[in-house]
Amino acid sequence: MYKLIIKGGKTLNGTVNIAGSKNAALPILFASILADEPIKLSNTPHLSDISTTLRLLMDMGGEFILESDGSLSVDSSKLTKLTAEYDLVKTMRASILSLGPILAKYGEAKISLPGGCSIGTRPVNLHLKALKDLGAKIEVKNGYIYATAKKLIGNDIHFEQVTVTATENILMAATLAQGTTTIHNAAQEPEIIDLANCLIKMGAKISGAGTSVITIKGVSNLSGASHTVCPDRIEAGTYLIAAAITGGKVILKNAQHRSMRAIISKLTEAGAEIEFDKTSITLDMKGKRPKAVNIKTSTYPNFPTDMQAQFCALNSIADGQATVTESIFENRFMHIPELTRMGAQFSLEGNTAISKGVKLLTGANLMATDLRASASLVLAGLAAQGTTTIERVYHLDRGYETIEEKLKLLGADIQRIQD
Ligand code: UD1
């Protein structure tokens, strides 16, 4: 088990290269199941969730090659096993994204139910209902989803709640369905646009991705394609806060400001000076203490739940009182007790965290509980006086590529050690 040791109080300054988006790369890797040829992917992030997905695809008969130019060639065109086993699925909920593609291409799939998750119950009922609306027969027994459909048939799908991965699952399944599928109340995240763009390169007929209504005309087969994964807006937002929380300046390369409007607007409200062009974003805090900002998480294009914990860290040392309301997941405040152990002042009222900013946090021994909560603890550790130790770093490795190396380049005193 690895730990991170951070000696806080350094002002961060410098340039960071933002990796490809985890939440775009994962569905695109699963989309390779739909193709009859390999998919060539560039800008795939080096993350444990990506390795888990590749292991899952290999377990089902897929193959991959890391090309000399750094791209990943994935051939999942001829699966020999149509089962996603519990041992792999339990470590990554996004494995449910194998269901739509396997069922659409092979007419049957057996996928382990992902199980509980520390940030909420996260059921998959909306995935299953929408696949049933496309004509699938679905049974859940012994912890597995058994799905069959000789041929999926296009239909009107109405999601009663906006859901990112269910939108992606149905989008992928509908590409090989017979006839037209229209997804209503679809999620509008930039990662869905990236997935749709890759599917279109593979020969899919899709319009409306990035809006609340997506239309897919089914085709009989999909080919290979080359695709570059879009930048990770959550990683980018986390490094912007690393500079803001330490009063520093950061230049992000390979970042896309267009998909980060809600995050940039809140950081500007907190007192940061932000400039951007097509592929880079610069944040300069000019040594100032941030102002506390009120936040309410919602679906895209509103403020993302995946940045909520990081803004709690920022608010904990900011000037003033603020409320952070979590409206997507029911149990996403596990970072609050840990931040409190560093001297932060929070009270929790239902799904709202109320902070009263303190001038200084102090280093402490902390436990990472989930991916984004862990990021908030790293940010707090960077700002705190003294040494912070963060255990269970594997949560961070799911979503942040070489986080300590990137932070060191900005001047942080951070080390990874093995127990
Ligand atoms: C995705 C992202 C995750 C992000 C989340 C919200 C990926 C791999 N993960 O997760 O990083 O935090 O979107 O932006 O892209 N729900 C149901 N039934 C379902 C599906 C969802 O009740 O069948 C509920 C969930 O419990 C949650 C809400 O809908 O309360 C939204 O969840 P959803 O958008 O589906 O999140 P994920 O796709 O799992």
Tab-separated table of N, CA, C and O in Angstrom, residues 366-412:
chain	number	residue	atom	x	y	z
A	366	LEU	N	-4.391	11.324	7.188
A	366	LEU	CA	-5.730	11.271	6.600
A	366	LEU	C	-5.929	9.979	5.830
A	366	LEU	O	-4.967	9.365	5.367
A	367	MET	N	-7.201	9.628	5.655
A	367	MET	CA	-7.552	8.408	4.922
A	367	MET	C	-8.348	8.799	3.679
A	367	MET	O	-9.385	9.443	3.786
A	368	ALA	N	-7.839	8.410	2.506
A	368	ALA	CA	-8.581	8.662	1.267
A	368	ALA	C	-9.756	7.688	1.195
A	368	ALA	O	-9.602	6.517	1.528
A	369	THR	N	-10.930	8.172	0.806
A	369	THR	CA	-12.117	7.306	0.816
A	369	THR	C	-12.675	7.038	-0.573
A	369	THR	O	-13.288	6.016	-0.831
A	370	ASP	N	-12.541	7.978	-1.483
A	370	ASP	CA	-12.942	7.770	-2.877
A	370	ASP	C	-12.102	8.709	-3.721
A	370	ASP	O	-11.366	9.548	-3.193
A	371	LEU	N	-12.257	8.565	-5.034
A	371	LEU	CA	-11.356	9.271	-5.949
A	371	LEU	C	-11.298	10.790	-5.720
A	371	LEU	O	-10.232	11.364	-5.462
A	372	ARG	N	-12.427	11.454	-5.805
A	372	ARG	CA	-12.380	12.933	-5.736
A	372	ARG	C	-12.184	13.426	-4.298
A	372	ARG	O	-11.587	14.485	-4.092
A	373	ALA	N	-12.667	12.668	-3.307
A	373	ALA	CA	-12.406	13.026	-1.913
A	373	ALA	C	-10.902	13.021	-1.675
A	373	ALA	O	-10.353	13.909	-1.010
A	374	SER	N	-10.212	12.041	-2.252
A	374	SER	CA	-8.758	11.949	-2.076
A	374	SER	C	-8.081	13.182	-2.663
A	374	SER	O	-7.134	13.716	-2.093
A	375	ALA	N	-8.578	13.636	-3.823
A	375	ALA	CA	-7.980	14.821	-4.455
A	375	ALA	C	-8.133	16.029	-3.540
A	375	ALA	O	-7.216	16.856	-3.416
A	376	SER	N	-9.269	16.128	-2.871
A	376	SER	CA	-9.487	17.287	-1.983
A	376	SER	C	-8.514	17.248	-0.812
A	376	SER	O	-8.046	18.280	-0.347
A	377	LEU	N	-8.169	16.041	-0.332
A	377	LEU	CA	-7.230	15.935	0.791
A	377	LEU	C	-5.826	16.335	0.351
A	377	LEU	O	-5.081	16.970	1.098
A	378	VAL	N	-5.451	15.967	-0.879
A	378	VAL	CA	-4.147	16.380	-1.409
A	378	VAL	C	-4.099	17.908	-1.475
A	378	VAL	O	-3.125	18.540	-1.042
A	379	LEU	N	-5.169	18.524	-1.979
A	379	LEU	CA	-5.199	19.984	-2.113
A	379	LEU	C	-5.076	20.648	-0.734
A	379	LEU	O	-4.310	21.603	-0.553
A	380	ALA	N	-5.821	20.107	0.236
A	380	ALA	CA	-5.760	20.673	1.585
A	380	ALA	C	-4.349	20.505	2.151
A	380	ALA	O	-3.804	21.433	2.786
A	381	GLY	N	-3.736	19.346	1.889
A	381	GLY	CA	-2.373	19.090	2.375
A	381	GLY	C	-1.367	20.068	1.777
A	381	GLY	O	-0.412	20.477	2.447
A	382	LEU	N	-1.572	20.458	0.522
A	382	LEU	CA	-0.662	21.409	-0.128
A	382	LEU	C	-0.721	22.773	0.555
A	382	LEU	O	0.266	23.491	0.645
A	383	ALA	N	-1.937	23.128	1.028
A	383	ALA	CA	-2.119	24.452	1.631
A	383	ALA	C	-1.771	24.450	3.123
A	383	ALA	O	-1.500	25.506	3.699
A	384	ALA	N	-1.791	23.277	3.750
A	384	ALA	CA	-1.680	23.211	5.208
A	384	ALA	C	-0.266	23.478	5.707
A	384	ALA	O	0.717	23.272	4.992
A	385	GLN	N	-0.206	23.885	6.975
A	385	GLN	CA	1.087	24.044	7.621
A	385	GLN	C	1.509	22.676	8.175
A	385	GLN	O	0.693	22.015	8.819
A	386	GLY	N	2.737	22.260	7.890
A	386	GLY	CA	3.206	20.976	8.422
A	386	GLY	C	2.961	19.824	7.455
A	386	GLY	O	2.683	20.026	6.276
A	387	THR	N	3.066	18.607	8.017
A	387	THR	CA	3.065	17.400	7.168
A	387	THR	C	1.707	16.696	7.186
A	387	THR	O	1.134	16.478	8.253
A	388	THR	N	1.245	16.359	5.997
A	388	THR	CA	0.004	15.595	5.854
A	388	THR	C	0.345	14.241	5.241
A	388	THR	O	1.100	14.173	4.272
A	389	THR	N	-0.207	13.181	5.810
A	389	THR	CA	-0.007	11.833	5.258
A	389	THR	C	-1.356	11.323	4.776
A	389	THR	O	-2.334	11.350	5.527
A	390	ILE	N	-1.405	10.895	3.528
A	390	ILE	CA	-2.677	10.390	2.984
A	390	ILE	C	-2.535	8.911	2.649
A	390	ILE	O	-1.682	8.526	1.856
A	391	GLU	N	-3.379	8.101	3.287
A	391	GLU	CA	-3.339	6.659	3.053
A	391	GLU	C	-4.380	6.248	2.004
A	391	GLU	O	-5.285	7.008	1.712
A	392	ARG	N	-4.236	5.043	1.479
A	392	ARG	CA	-5.140	4.483	0.455
A	392	ARG	C	-5.097	5.301	-0.845
A	392	ARG	O	-6.126	5.696	-1.396
A	393	VAL	N	-3.864	5.518	-1.286
A	393	VAL	CA	-3.638	6.349	-2.465
A	393	VAL	C	-4.185	5.707	-3.750
A	393	VAL	O	-4.351	6.374	-4.761
A	394	TYR	N	-4.516	4.383	-3.655
A	394	TYR	CA	-5.017	3.717	-4.865
A	394	TYR	C	-6.283	4.382	-5.403
A	394	TYR	O	-6.565	4.322	-6.590
A	395	HIS	N	-7.034	5.053	-4.521
A	395	HIS	CA	-8.219	5.776	-5.016
A	395	HIS	C	-7.804	6.863	-6.010
A	395	HIS	O	-8.444	7.067	-7.033
A	396	LEU	N	-6.717	7.576	-5.670
A	396	LEU	CA	-6.239	8.669	-6.536
A	396	LEU	C	-5.743	8.135	-7.869
A	396	LEU	O	-5.933	8.767	-8.911
A	397	ASP	N	-5.088	6.972	-7.836
A	397	ASP	CA	-4.502	6.406	-9.058
A	397	ASP	C	-5.563	5.980	-10.071
A	397	ASP	O	-5.253	5.749	-11.224
A	398	ARG	N	-6.818	5.896	-9.624
A	398	ARG	CA	-7.904	5.584	-10.565
A	398	ARG	C	-8.142	6.755	-11.510
A	398	ARG	O	-8.615	6.561	-12.622
A	399	GLY	N	-7.853	7.978	-11.061
A	399	GLY	CA	-8.264	9.126	-11.870
A	399	GLY	C	-7.225	10.218	-12.092
A	399	GLY	O	-7.498	11.164	-12.817
A	400	TYR	N	-6.050	10.107	-11.438
A	400	TYR	CA	-5.017	11.141	-11.616
A	400	TYR	C	-3.718	10.477	-12.040
A	400	TYR	O	-3.160	9.672	-11.289
A	401	GLU	N	-3.252	10.850	-13.238
A	401	GLU	CA	-2.021	10.282	-13.780
A	401	GLU	C	-0.837	10.910	-13.051
A	401	GLU	O	-0.745	12.142	-12.995
A	402	THR	N	0.046	10.109	-12.481
A	402	THR	CA	1.278	10.557	-11.810
A	402	THR	C	1.094	11.872	-11.051
A	402	THR	O	1.826	12.832	-11.262
A	403	ILE	N	0.122	11.888	-10.151
A	403	ILE	CA	-0.242	13.151	-9.495
A	403	ILE	C	0.939	13.782	-8.752
A	403	ILE	O	1.154	14.992	-8.822
A	404	GLU	N	1.749	12.934	-8.067
A	404	GLU	CA	2.823	13.552	-7.273
A	404	GLU	C	3.910	14.126	-8.185
A	404	GLU	O	4.523	15.141	-7.858
A	405	GLU	N	4.121	13.486	-9.364
A	405	GLU	CA	5.136	14.015	-10.290
A	405	GLU	C	4.688	15.368	-10.835
A	405	GLU	O	5.469	16.316	-10.925
A	406	LYS	N	3.425	15.459	-11.210
A	406	LYS	CA	2.913	16.720	-11.766
A	406	LYS	C	2.958	17.826	-10.704
A	406	LYS	O	3.303	18.970	-10.997
A	407	LEU	N	2.604	17.487	-9.462
A	407	LEU	CA	2.620	18.503	-8.401
A	407	LEU	C	4.050	18.923	-8.055
A	407	LEU	O	4.312	20.094	-7.764
A	408	LYS	N	4.989	17.949	-8.114
A	408	LYS	CA	6.401	18.285	-7.846
A	408	LYS	C	6.893	19.300	-8.863
A	408	LYS	O	7.628	20.225	-8.534
A	409	LEU	N	6.486	19.120	-10.132
A	409	LEU	CA	6.908	20.059	-11.175
A	409	LEU	C	6.406	21.477	-10.886
A	409	LEU	O	6.980	22.460	-11.347
A	410	LEU	N	5.319	21.571	-10.118
A	410	LEU	CA	4.785	22.895	-9.748
A	410	LEU	C	5.429	23.420	-8.460
A	410	LEU	O	5.076	24.498	-7.992
A	411	GLY	N	6.329	22.626	-7.874
A	411	GLY	CA	7.032	23.095	-6.670
A	411	GLY	C	6.514	22.515	-5.374
A	411	GLY	O	6.925	22.944	-4.286
A	412	ALA	N	5.601	21.543	-5.450
A	412	ALA	CA	5.080	20.941	-4.213
A	412	ALA	C	6.119	20.011	-3.597
A	412	ALA	O	6.920	19.407	-4.312
